[in-house]
Short mmCIF file of C-alpha atoms in Angstrom, two decimals:
data_model
loop_
_atom_site.label_atom_id
_atom_site.label_comp_id
_atom_site.label_asym_id
_atom_site.label_seq_id
_atom_site.Cartn_x
_atom_site.Cartn_y
_atom_site.Cartn_z
CA MET G 127 -22.49 -34.37 25.92
CA ASP G 128 -24.67 -35.98 23.58
CA PHE G 129 -23.56 -34.10 20.33
CA ALA G 130 -26.12 -35.94 18.21
CA GLY G 131 -28.14 -33.43 19.45
CA PHE G 132 -26.75 -30.64 17.71
CA SER G 133 -27.68 -29.53 14.00
CA ILE G 134 -24.81 -30.20 11.25
CA GLU G 135 -25.64 -26.16 11.12
CA LEU G 136 -24.86 -25.20 14.56
CA LEU G 137 -21.93 -26.86 14.61
CA SER G 138 -20.74 -25.68 11.56
CA LEU G 139 -21.36 -22.06 13.21
CA LEU G 140 -19.53 -22.93 16.12
CA PHE G 141 -16.76 -24.38 13.94
CA VAL G 142 -16.33 -20.81 12.10
CA ILE G 143 -16.80 -19.02 15.45
CA ALA G 144 -13.95 -21.21 17.26
CA ILE G 145 -11.29 -20.26 14.39
CA VAL G 146 -12.34 -16.83 14.59
CA ALA G 147 -11.87 -17.13 18.32
CA GLY G 148 -8.54 -18.92 17.98
CA LEU G 149 -7.10 -16.09 15.62
CA LEU G 150 -8.33 -13.22 17.97
CA ASP G 151 -6.33 -15.31 20.75
CA THR G 152 -3.27 -16.07 18.63
CA LEU G 153 -2.97 -11.92 17.96
CA ALA G 154 -3.78 -10.48 21.25
CA GLY G 155 -6.44 -12.30 23.37
CA GLY G 156 -9.88 -12.33 23.93
CA GLY G 157 -11.00 -15.13 21.69
CA GLY G 158 -12.95 -16.22 25.13
CA LEU G 159 -15.49 -13.19 24.54
CA ILE G 160 -16.52 -15.00 21.02
CA SER G 161 -16.38 -18.61 21.92
CA ILE G 162 -18.16 -18.70 25.45
CA PRO G 163 -20.96 -16.90 24.62
CA ALA G 164 -21.36 -18.74 21.42
CA LEU G 165 -21.17 -22.16 23.29
CA ILE G 166 -23.65 -20.86 26.00
CA LEU G 167 -26.31 -19.92 23.42
CA SER G 168 -26.15 -22.90 21.82
CA GLY G 169 -27.38 -24.47 24.93
CA ILE G 170 -24.13 -26.22 26.88
CA PRO G 171 -24.27 -25.55 30.54
CA PRO G 172 -22.05 -22.84 32.11
CA LEU G 173 -19.29 -25.18 33.28
CA ALA G 174 -19.18 -27.37 30.08
CA ALA G 175 -18.70 -24.21 27.98
CA LEU G 176 -15.77 -22.60 30.34
CA GLY G 177 -14.14 -26.06 30.35
CA THR G 178 -14.95 -26.63 26.63
CA ASN G 179 -13.50 -22.85 25.63
CA LYS G 180 -9.98 -23.90 27.44
CA LEU G 181 -9.84 -27.09 25.13
CA GLN G 182 -9.82 -25.07 22.22
CA GLY G 183 -7.71 -22.08 23.99
CA SER G 184 -5.08 -24.51 25.36
CA MET G 185 -4.51 -25.82 21.53
CA GLY G 186 -4.56 -22.02 20.16
CA THR G 187 -1.86 -20.81 23.05
CA ALA G 188 0.01 -24.20 22.63
CA THR G 189 0.62 -23.48 18.95
CA ALA G 190 1.65 -20.16 19.54
CA THR G 191 3.91 -21.17 22.06
CA PHE G 192 5.52 -23.54 20.48
CA ILE G 193 5.91 -21.26 17.62
CA LEU G 194 7.64 -18.49 19.47
CA ILE G 195 9.87 -20.51 20.96
CA LYS G 196 10.98 -22.43 17.82
CA LYS G 197 11.48 -19.07 16.49
CA ASN G 198 13.67 -18.15 19.07
CA LYS G 199 11.04 -15.04 20.02
CA ILE G 200 10.57 -16.08 23.79
CA SER G 201 12.76 -18.19 25.89
CA LEU G 202 10.99 -21.31 27.52
CA SER G 203 13.13 -20.95 30.62
CA GLU G 204 12.76 -17.63 31.26
CA ASN G 205 8.95 -17.94 31.30
CA ILE G 206 8.90 -21.30 33.34
CA PRO G 207 8.69 -19.49 36.59
CA LEU G 208 5.85 -17.45 35.54
CA MET G 209 3.98 -20.22 34.01
CA LYS G 210 4.48 -22.17 37.23
CA SER G 211 2.55 -19.27 39.17
CA ALA G 212 0.27 -18.77 36.34
CA PHE G 213 -0.70 -22.19 36.54
CA ILE G 214 -1.05 -22.54 40.51
CA GLY G 215 -3.55 -19.30 40.07
CA ALA G 216 -5.53 -21.26 37.53
CA VAL G 217 -5.92 -24.17 39.22
CA ILE G 218 -7.40 -22.03 42.41
CA GLY G 219 -9.55 -20.41 40.04
CA THR G 220 -10.88 -23.16 38.52
CA VAL G 221 -11.76 -25.33 41.41
CA MET G 222 -13.32 -21.85 43.01
CA VAL G 223 -15.73 -22.03 40.14
CA GLN G 224 -16.70 -25.58 40.69
CA PHE G 225 -18.42 -24.47 43.51
CA ILE G 226 -20.71 -22.02 42.17
CA ASP G 227 -24.13 -22.92 41.23
CA THR G 228 -24.64 -22.95 37.46
CA ASP G 229 -27.92 -20.84 37.80
CA ILE G 230 -25.78 -18.16 39.36
CA LEU G 231 -22.95 -19.12 36.53
CA SER G 232 -25.70 -18.53 34.09
CA PHE G 233 -26.33 -15.15 35.23
CA VAL G 234 -22.97 -13.90 36.56
CA ILE G 235 -20.75 -14.82 33.30
CA PRO G 236 -22.51 -12.73 30.64
CA ILE G 237 -21.94 -9.72 33.25
CA VAL G 238 -18.61 -10.60 33.49
CA LEU G 239 -18.22 -10.98 29.43
CA LEU G 240 -19.97 -7.21 29.34
CA PHE G 241 -17.56 -6.05 31.73
CA ILE G 242 -14.53 -7.25 30.08
CA ALA G 243 -15.67 -6.19 26.45
CA VAL G 244 -16.81 -2.60 27.90
CA TYR G 245 -13.22 -2.55 29.60
CA PHE G 246 -11.33 -3.02 26.44
CA LEU G 247 -13.37 -0.86 24.28
CA ILE G 248 -13.13 2.32 26.65
CA SER G 249 -9.55 1.80 27.87
CA PRO G 250 -6.94 3.99 26.94
CA LYS G 251 -4.50 2.12 24.08
CA SER G 252 -1.43 0.94 26.19
CA LYS G 253 2.18 2.73 25.26
CA LYS G 254 4.60 0.77 23.45
CA SER G 255 6.16 0.47 26.47
CA SER G 256 6.21 2.07 30.30
CA ASN G 257 9.84 2.54 30.27
CA LYS G 258 10.53 1.41 33.73
CA LYS G 259 9.15 -1.63 36.09
CA LEU G 260 6.46 -0.65 38.42
CA VAL G 261 6.72 -3.48 40.45
CA SER G 262 9.38 -5.93 41.52
CA ASP G 263 9.99 -9.62 39.95
CA ASN G 264 9.02 -11.37 42.75
CA LYS G 265 5.74 -9.05 43.37
CA TYR G 266 4.68 -9.82 39.10
CA LYS G 267 5.24 -13.82 39.22
CA ASN G 268 3.68 -13.97 42.69
CA ILE G 269 1.10 -11.79 43.15
CA ILE G 270 0.00 -10.05 39.61
CA ILE G 271 0.72 -13.47 37.52
CA PRO G 272 -1.51 -16.06 40.08
CA PHE G 273 -4.24 -13.35 40.58
CA ILE G 274 -4.77 -13.19 36.30
CA GLY G 275 -4.14 -17.17 36.45
CA ILE G 276 -7.28 -17.16 39.12
CA TYR G 277 -9.27 -15.02 36.67
CA ASP G 278 -8.23 -17.20 33.83
CA GLY G 279 -9.30 -20.14 36.19
CA MET G 280 -12.71 -18.80 36.60
CA PHE G 281 -13.91 -17.06 33.79
CA GLY G 282 -11.06 -16.46 31.13
CA PRO G 283 -11.84 -14.16 28.24
CA GLY G 284 -9.15 -11.46 27.76
CA THR G 285 -6.71 -13.06 29.75
CA GLY G 286 -3.86 -12.97 27.19
CA SER G 287 -4.54 -9.26 26.84
CA PHE G 288 -4.51 -9.17 30.75
CA PHE G 289 -1.15 -10.62 30.77
CA THR G 290 0.10 -8.43 27.85
CA LEU G 291 -1.23 -5.64 29.48
CA ALA G 292 0.65 -6.43 33.12
CA GLY G 293 4.13 -7.13 30.92
CA VAL G 294 3.95 -3.90 29.68
CA THR G 295 2.40 -1.91 32.33
CA CYS G 296 4.31 -3.59 35.11
CA LYS G 297 7.88 -4.70 33.56
CA GLY G 298 8.20 -2.10 31.14
CA HIS G 299 8.10 -4.73 28.31
CA GLU G 300 7.59 -3.33 24.44
CA ILE G 301 3.72 -4.07 23.88
CA ILE G 302 4.93 -6.65 20.91
CA SER G 303 7.28 -8.46 23.22
CA SER G 304 4.94 -8.83 25.99
CA THR G 305 2.30 -10.16 23.45
CA ALA G 306 4.66 -12.58 22.80
CA ILE G 307 5.53 -13.55 26.41
CA ALA G 308 1.98 -13.45 26.99
CA LYS G 309 1.70 -16.97 25.22
CA ALA G 310 3.61 -19.04 27.55
CA PRO G 311 1.47 -17.85 30.59
CA ASN G 312 -1.70 -17.96 29.08
CA PHE G 313 -0.75 -21.77 27.78
CA SER G 314 0.10 -22.75 31.37
CA THR G 315 -3.44 -21.20 32.78
CA ASN G 316 -5.44 -23.09 30.09
CA ILE G 317 -3.60 -26.38 30.53
CA ALA G 318 -4.24 -25.92 34.19
CA SER G 319 -7.98 -24.92 33.92
CA LEU G 320 -8.22 -27.76 31.33
CA ILE G 321 -7.01 -30.69 33.41
CA VAL G 322 -9.03 -29.50 36.65
CA PHE G 323 -12.58 -29.30 34.49
CA LEU G 324 -11.66 -32.70 32.81
CA ALA G 325 -10.94 -34.12 36.20
CA ALA G 326 -14.39 -32.87 37.67
#
């Protein structure tokens, strides 16, 4: 990608958008709802936009995960199994998206973004906790987490929020705790997708 073709004004705008998206990702997730449309509208091809978003997302979630571990807000050892499952799911999803025609992606990505945005706007607010586990630990780790990982590998926006929602509804976590726990598997999906995009 020849960045010499971008004006300083456009690069400055993308820089500001990246900061806003990173802040949103750190707080709750969903920064991709801002960054991916901005990248595509700036003329970057769909796959390159998805890959670029993964680089940005990896930096944000890595920073958040590191700080949370350092402050003992989350346990790395407890999150490693979830990170592995999320990593595998994201690799599968990212490999799958490589085989989708770019013209189809140009049509599908805006629809997915719109659907996710509408979902978060109209969905009821999560309770602080669900008070009970709805699924077993094995089903959560081996089915739900990889499924979210596949989605993140293919598209991505809102993944952090989906991990948070899964922790609240499926594991009975308190929403603040679930948001913190979501950072580690979200970092795992981002870095997995980034590796595949770089290799591709």
